[in-house]
Coordinates of C-alpha atoms in Angstrom, one line a residue:
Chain H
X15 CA -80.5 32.4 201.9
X16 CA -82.3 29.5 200.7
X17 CA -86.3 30.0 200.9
X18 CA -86.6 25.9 201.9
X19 CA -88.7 25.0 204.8
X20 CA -86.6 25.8 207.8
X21 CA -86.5 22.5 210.5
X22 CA -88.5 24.6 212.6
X23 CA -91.4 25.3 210.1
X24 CA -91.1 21.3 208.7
X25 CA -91.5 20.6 212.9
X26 CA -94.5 22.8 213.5
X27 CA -96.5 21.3 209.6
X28 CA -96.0 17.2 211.0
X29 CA -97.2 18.4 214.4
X30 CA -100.3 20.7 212.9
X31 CA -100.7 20.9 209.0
X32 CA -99.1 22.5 206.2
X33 CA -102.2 24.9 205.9
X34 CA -100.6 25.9 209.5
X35 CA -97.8 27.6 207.3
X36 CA -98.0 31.6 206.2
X37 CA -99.6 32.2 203.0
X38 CA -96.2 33.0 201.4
X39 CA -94.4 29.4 202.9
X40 CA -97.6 27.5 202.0
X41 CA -97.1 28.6 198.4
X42 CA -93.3 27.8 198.3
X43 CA -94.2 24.3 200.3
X44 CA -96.9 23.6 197.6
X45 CA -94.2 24.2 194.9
X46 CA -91.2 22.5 196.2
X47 CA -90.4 19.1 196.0
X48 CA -87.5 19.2 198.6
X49 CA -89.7 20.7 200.9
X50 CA -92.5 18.4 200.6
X51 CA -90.1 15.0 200.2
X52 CA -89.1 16.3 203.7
X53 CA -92.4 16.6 205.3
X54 CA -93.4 13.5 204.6
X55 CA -90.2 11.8 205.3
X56 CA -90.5 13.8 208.9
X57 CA -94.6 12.4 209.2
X58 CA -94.4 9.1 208.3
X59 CA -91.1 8.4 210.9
X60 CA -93.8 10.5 213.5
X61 CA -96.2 8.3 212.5
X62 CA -94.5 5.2 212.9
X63 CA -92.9 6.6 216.1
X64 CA -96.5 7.2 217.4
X65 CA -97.3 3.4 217.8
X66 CA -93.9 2.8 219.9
X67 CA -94.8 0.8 223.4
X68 CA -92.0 0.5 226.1
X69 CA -89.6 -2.1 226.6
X70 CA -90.8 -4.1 229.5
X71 CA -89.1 -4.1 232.6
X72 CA -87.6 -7.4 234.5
X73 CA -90.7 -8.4 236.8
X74 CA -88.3 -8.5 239.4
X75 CA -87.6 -4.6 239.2
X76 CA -90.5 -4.4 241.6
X77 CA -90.1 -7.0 244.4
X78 CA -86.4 -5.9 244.9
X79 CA -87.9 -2.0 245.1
X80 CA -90.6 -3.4 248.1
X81 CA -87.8 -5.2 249.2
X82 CA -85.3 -2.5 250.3
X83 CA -88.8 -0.4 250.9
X84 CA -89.9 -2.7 253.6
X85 CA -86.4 -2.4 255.2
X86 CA -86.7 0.8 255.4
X87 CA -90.2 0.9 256.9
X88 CA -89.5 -0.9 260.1
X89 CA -87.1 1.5 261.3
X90 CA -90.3 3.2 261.9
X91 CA -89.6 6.2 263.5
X92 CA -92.7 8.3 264.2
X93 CA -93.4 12.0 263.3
X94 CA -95.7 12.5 266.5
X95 CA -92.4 11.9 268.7
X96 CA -89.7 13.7 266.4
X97 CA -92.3 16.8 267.0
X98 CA -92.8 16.4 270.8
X99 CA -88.9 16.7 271.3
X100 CA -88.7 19.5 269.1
X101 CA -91.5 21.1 271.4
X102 CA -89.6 19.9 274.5
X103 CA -86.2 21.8 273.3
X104 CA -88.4 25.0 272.3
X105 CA -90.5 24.8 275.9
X106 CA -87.1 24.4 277.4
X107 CA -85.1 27.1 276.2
X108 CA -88.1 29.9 276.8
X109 CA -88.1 28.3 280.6
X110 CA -84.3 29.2 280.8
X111 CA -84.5 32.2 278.6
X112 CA -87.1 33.9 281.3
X113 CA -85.3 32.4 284.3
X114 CA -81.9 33.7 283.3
X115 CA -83.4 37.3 282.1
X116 CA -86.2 37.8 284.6
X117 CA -84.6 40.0 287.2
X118 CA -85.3 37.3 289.9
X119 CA -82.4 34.9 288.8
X120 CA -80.0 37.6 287.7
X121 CA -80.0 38.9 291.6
X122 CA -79.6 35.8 293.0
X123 CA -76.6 34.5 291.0
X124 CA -74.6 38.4 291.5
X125 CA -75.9 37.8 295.1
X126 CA -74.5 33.8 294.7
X127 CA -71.3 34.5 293.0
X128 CA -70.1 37.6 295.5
X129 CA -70.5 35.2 298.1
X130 CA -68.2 32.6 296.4
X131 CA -65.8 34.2 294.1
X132 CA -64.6 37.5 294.2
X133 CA -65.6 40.0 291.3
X134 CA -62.2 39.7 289.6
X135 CA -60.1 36.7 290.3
X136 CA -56.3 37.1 289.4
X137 CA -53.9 34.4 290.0
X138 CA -51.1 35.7 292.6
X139 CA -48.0 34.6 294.1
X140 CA -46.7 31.8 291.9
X141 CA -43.0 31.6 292.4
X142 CA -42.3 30.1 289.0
X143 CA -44.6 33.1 287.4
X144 CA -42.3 35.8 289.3
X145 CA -39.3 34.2 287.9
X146 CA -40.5 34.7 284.3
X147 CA -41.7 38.3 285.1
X148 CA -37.9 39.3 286.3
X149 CA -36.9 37.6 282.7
X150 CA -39.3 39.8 281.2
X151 CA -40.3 42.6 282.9
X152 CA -42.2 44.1 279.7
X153 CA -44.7 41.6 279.9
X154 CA -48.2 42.1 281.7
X155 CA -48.7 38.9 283.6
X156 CA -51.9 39.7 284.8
X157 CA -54.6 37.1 284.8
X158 CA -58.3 38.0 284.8
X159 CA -61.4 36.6 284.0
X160 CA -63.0 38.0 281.4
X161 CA -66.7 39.3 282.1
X162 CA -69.2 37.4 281.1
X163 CA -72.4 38.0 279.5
X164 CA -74.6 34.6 280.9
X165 CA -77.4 35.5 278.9
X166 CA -75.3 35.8 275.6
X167 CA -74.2 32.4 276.0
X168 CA -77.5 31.1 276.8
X169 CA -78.9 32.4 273.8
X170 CA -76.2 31.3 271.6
X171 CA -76.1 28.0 273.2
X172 CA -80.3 27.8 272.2
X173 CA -79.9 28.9 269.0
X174 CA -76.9 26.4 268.6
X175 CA -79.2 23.5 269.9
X176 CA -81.7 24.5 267.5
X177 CA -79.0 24.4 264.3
X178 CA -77.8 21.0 265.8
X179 CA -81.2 19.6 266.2
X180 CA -82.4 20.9 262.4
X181 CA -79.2 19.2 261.1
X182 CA -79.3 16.2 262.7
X183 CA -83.3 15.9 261.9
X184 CA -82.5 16.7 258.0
X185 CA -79.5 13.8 258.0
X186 CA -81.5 11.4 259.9
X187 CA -84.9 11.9 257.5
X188 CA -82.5 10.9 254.5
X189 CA -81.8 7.3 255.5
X190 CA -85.1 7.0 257.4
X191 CA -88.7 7.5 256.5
X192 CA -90.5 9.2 259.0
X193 CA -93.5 8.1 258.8
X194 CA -97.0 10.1 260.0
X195 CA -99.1 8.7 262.4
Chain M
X6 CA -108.3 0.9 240.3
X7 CA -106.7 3.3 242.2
X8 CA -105.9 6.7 240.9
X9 CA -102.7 8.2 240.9
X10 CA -103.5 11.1 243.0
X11 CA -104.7 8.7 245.6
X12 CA -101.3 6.5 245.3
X13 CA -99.7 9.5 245.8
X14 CA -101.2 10.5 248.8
X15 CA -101.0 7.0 250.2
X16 CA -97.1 7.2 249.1
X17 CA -96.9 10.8 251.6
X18 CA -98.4 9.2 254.3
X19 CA -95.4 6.5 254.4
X20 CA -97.6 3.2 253.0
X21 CA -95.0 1.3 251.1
X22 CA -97.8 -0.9 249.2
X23 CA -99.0 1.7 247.3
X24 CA -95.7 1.6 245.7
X25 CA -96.2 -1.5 243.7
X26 CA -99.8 0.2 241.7
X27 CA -97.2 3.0 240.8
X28 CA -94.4 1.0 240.0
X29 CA -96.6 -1.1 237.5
X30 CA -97.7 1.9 235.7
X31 CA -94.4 3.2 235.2
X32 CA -91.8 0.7 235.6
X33 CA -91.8 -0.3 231.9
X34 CA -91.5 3.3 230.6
X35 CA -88.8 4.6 233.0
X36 CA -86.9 1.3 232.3
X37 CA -87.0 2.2 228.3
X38 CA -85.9 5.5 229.2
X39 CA -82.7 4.4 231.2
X40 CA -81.7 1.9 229.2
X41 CA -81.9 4.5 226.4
X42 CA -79.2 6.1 228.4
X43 CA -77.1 3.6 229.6
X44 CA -77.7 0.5 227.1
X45 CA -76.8 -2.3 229.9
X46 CA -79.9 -3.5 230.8
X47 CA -78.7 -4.9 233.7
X48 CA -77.5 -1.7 234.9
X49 CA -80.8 -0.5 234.2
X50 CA -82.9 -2.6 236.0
X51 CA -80.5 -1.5 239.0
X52 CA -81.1 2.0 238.1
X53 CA -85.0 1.8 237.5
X54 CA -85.1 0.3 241.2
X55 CA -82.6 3.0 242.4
X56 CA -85.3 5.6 240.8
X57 CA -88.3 4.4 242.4
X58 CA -86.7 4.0 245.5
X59 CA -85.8 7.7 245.4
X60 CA -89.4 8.5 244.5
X61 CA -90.5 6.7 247.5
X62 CA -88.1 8.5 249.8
X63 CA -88.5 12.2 248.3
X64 CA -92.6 11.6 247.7
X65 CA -92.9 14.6 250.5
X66 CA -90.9 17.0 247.9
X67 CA -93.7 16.6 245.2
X68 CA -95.8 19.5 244.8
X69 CA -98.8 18.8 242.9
X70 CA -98.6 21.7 240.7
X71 CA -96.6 20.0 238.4
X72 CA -97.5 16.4 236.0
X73 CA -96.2 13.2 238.2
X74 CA -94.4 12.0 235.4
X75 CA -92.4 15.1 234.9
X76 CA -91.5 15.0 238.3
X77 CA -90.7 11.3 237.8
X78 CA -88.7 11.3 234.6
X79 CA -86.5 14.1 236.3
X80 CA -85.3 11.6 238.7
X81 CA -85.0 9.4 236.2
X82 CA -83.0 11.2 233.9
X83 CA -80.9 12.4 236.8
X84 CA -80.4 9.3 238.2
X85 CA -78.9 8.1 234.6
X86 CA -76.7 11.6 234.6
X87 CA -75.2 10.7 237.3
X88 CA -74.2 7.2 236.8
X89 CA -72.8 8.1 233.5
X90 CA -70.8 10.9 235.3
X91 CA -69.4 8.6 238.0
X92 CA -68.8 6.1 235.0
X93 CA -67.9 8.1 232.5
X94 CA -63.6 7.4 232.5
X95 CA -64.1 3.4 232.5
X96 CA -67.4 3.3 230.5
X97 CA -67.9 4.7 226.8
X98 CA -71.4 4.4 225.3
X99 CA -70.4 4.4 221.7
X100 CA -67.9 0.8 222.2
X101 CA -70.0 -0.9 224.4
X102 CA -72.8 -2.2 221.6
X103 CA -72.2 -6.2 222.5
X104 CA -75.1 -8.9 222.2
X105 CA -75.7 -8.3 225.8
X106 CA -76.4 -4.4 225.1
X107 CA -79.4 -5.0 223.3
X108 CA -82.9 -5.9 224.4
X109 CA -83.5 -9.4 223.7
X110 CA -87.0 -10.6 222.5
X111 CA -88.2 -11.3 225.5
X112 CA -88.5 -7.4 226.8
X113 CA -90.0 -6.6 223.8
X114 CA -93.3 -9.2 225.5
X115 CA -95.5 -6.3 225.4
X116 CA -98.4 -6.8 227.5
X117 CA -101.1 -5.7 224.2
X118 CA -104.3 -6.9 225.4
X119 CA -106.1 -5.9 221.8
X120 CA -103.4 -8.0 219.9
X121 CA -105.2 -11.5 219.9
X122 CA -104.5 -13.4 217.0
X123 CA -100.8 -14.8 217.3
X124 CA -99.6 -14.1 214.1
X125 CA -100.8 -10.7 214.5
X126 CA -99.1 -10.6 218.1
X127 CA -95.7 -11.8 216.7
X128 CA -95.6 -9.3 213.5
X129 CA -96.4 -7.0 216.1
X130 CA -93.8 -7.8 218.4
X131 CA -91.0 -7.7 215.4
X132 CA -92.4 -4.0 214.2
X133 CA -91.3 -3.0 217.8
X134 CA -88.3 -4.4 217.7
X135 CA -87.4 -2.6 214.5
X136 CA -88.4 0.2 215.8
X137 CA -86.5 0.2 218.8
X138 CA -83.4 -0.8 217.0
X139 CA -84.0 2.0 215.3
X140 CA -84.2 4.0 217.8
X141 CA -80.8 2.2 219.3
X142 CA -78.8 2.9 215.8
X143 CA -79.8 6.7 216.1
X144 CA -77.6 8.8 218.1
X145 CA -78.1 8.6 221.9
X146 CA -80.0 12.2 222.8
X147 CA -81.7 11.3 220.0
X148 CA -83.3 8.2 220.8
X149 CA -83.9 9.6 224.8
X150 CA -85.6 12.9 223.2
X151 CA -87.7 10.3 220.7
X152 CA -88.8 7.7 223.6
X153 CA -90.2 10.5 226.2
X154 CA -91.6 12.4 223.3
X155 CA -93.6 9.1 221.5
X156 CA -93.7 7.3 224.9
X157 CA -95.1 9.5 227.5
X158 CA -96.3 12.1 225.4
X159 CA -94.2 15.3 226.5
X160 CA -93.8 18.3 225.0
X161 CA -91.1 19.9 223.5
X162 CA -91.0 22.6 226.4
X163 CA -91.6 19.9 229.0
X164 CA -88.5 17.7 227.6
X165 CA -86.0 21.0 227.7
X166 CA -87.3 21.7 231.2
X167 CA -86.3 18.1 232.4
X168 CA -83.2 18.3 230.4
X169 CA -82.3 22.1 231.2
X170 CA -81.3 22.5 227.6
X171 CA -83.2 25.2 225.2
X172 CA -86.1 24.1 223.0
X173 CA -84.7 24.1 219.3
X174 CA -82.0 22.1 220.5
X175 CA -84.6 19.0 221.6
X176 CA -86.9 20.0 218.8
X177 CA -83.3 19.5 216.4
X178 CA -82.6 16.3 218.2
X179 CA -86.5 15.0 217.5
X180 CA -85.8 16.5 213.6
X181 CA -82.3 14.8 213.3
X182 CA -83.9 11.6 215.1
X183 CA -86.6 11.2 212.8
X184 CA -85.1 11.7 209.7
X185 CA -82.4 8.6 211.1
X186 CA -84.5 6.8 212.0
X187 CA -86.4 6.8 208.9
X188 CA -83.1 5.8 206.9
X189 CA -82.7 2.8 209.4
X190 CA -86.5 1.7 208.3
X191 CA -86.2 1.8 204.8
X192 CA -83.8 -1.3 205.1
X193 CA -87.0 -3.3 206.7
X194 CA -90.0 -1.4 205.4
X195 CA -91.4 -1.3 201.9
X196 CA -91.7 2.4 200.6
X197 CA -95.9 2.3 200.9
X198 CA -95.4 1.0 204.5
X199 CA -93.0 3.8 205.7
X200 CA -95.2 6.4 203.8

């Protein structure tokens, strides 16, 4: 292996100093032309590099940005009212949470619903149905409704509100600022 | 003059002014670094407005914790990836070196207010433009490593963090760089002026 500055060494000397170097390296360094032909080669383009100033950018770069910036600020939809209807969905779900849970409600729609449907409903006495049962007698033609858990669905219908509402927030804040007020 | 914490803060509370104070401190330097990337510099004045119109829209996302132009040249250099991607079938970087690839003279106007004396202005203005085409002769990751390293002053560590690539490979493209570069310069610069 060749005992020459490695890239890294020759890196860390332009960005400190030689004398940064171990005791053994500095020697070799001190000794080798290679080594030191490379150093300065590396310094001087880091000095030169050192003065470098920006290419400068069309004047026009920032009219067109305020431009397409102003567009986008009349839109103008305010934060105060994106968080008033996220309030109004929250305030209206615990409402109809506690109504459909609290015993109060749950009595009065079994009360309700005995009066107007029966518990089970099953479709009877369709000629065309008893036709296709003599066809195929295996087969259980029996339609029920199945029971129904109103509070499940209440609560998945929240939580889907609340998904809907968090997506459709996310995708609108994209194209629009919302701006605080 | 307004700080750029304050423009910052002025930028989260939806006040599309304080847009132009930031974009005069940085246009020029996230312009050098696209067109680094891309060499059109028409396409890169579309992509430096594209950048600072996604700083603008993602200003909420900044956390503080980190340096605003880290944050900034991210974008940038993201923004570049992914026009380059999108382009990458129809558009190759190493046939496209034309007239109209290069920055003209008039870019290189640099804004020195300590340069007075004309002549002193114009050698000035020629030393840059060696140096940047230079910089445009060297290879590509190069040159981008080179102009965020000289121009805004970031580290190794910072460069591979906005790049997601490992340290010794940006401190081998700085190495490689400067050691083309330095070949490119002899043609234009005596031996006692490169030394």
């Amino acid at each position: 292996m060749s005992d020459h500055l490695n890239f890294d060494e020759i890196f860390r000397i332009v960005n400190k100093s030689p004398e940064s170097l171990e005791t053994g390296r500095y020697a070799h360094f001190r000794s080798c032309t290679k080594c030191q032909r490379e150093y300065k080669a590396q310094l001087a383009s880091d000095f030169t590099l050192k003065g470098i100033k920006p290419k400068t950018a069309p004047a026009s770069v920032v009219k067109q940005v305020l431009v397409q910036l102003s567009g986008m600020e009349s839109i103008n939809i305010k934060e105060k009212t994106d968080w008033v209807f996220l309030i109004a969905i929250i305030l209206l779900f615990t409402i109809g949470s506690w109504f459909v849970f609290s015993g109060k409600a749950i009595s009065y729609l079994q009360e309700y619903t005995s009066q107007v449907v029966p518990e089970k409903q099953e479709i009877k006495n369709l000629e065309f149905l008893d036709s296709i049962k003599d066809k195929v007698p295996d087969f259980n033609f029996k339609f029920e409704l199945p029971d129904i858990n109103w509070g499940n669905i209440y609560l998945a219908l929240g939580i889907f509100v609340g998904v809907f509402y968090m997506l459709l927030d996310r995708k609108i804040s994209q194209h629009y600022k919302v701006h605080k007020t | 003059m307004t700080s750029e914490k304050e423009i910052i803060d002025q930028l989260k509370s939806g006040d599309v002014k304080a847009m132009e104070p930031l974009m005069t401190m940085h246009k020029d330097y996230v312009y050098t670094i696209i067109i680094q990337m891309v060499k059109l510099s028409s396409v890169a004045q579309e992509l430096t407005q594209d950048v600072f119109v996604k700083v603008f829209k993602k200003i909420d996302t900044y956390g503080e914790k980190s340096k605003f132009t880290t944050w900034l040249y991210t974008i940038t250099y993201r923004t570049c990836l992914n026009y380059l991607e999108k382009k990458k079938i129809i558009f190759n970087m190493t046939e496209i070196a034309g007239e109209d690839d290069y920055t003209d003279v008039d870019e290189l106007n640099y804004k020195d207010e300590e340069i007075v004396n004309p002549l002193e202005k114009y050698e000035e203005v020629e030393k840059q433009k060696v140096i940047w085409d230079a910089i445009d002769a060297i290879p590509q990751q190069q040159g981008i490593v080179i102009a965020l390293h000289y121009l805004q002053q970031f580290s190794v560590k910072e460069i591979a963090d906005l790049m997601t690539v490992p340290e010794n490979t940006i401190k081998t493209h700085l190495f490689r760089g400067r050691n083309a570069m330095r070949e490119f310069l002899r043609k234009y610069f005596s031996q006692e002026e490169l030394l």
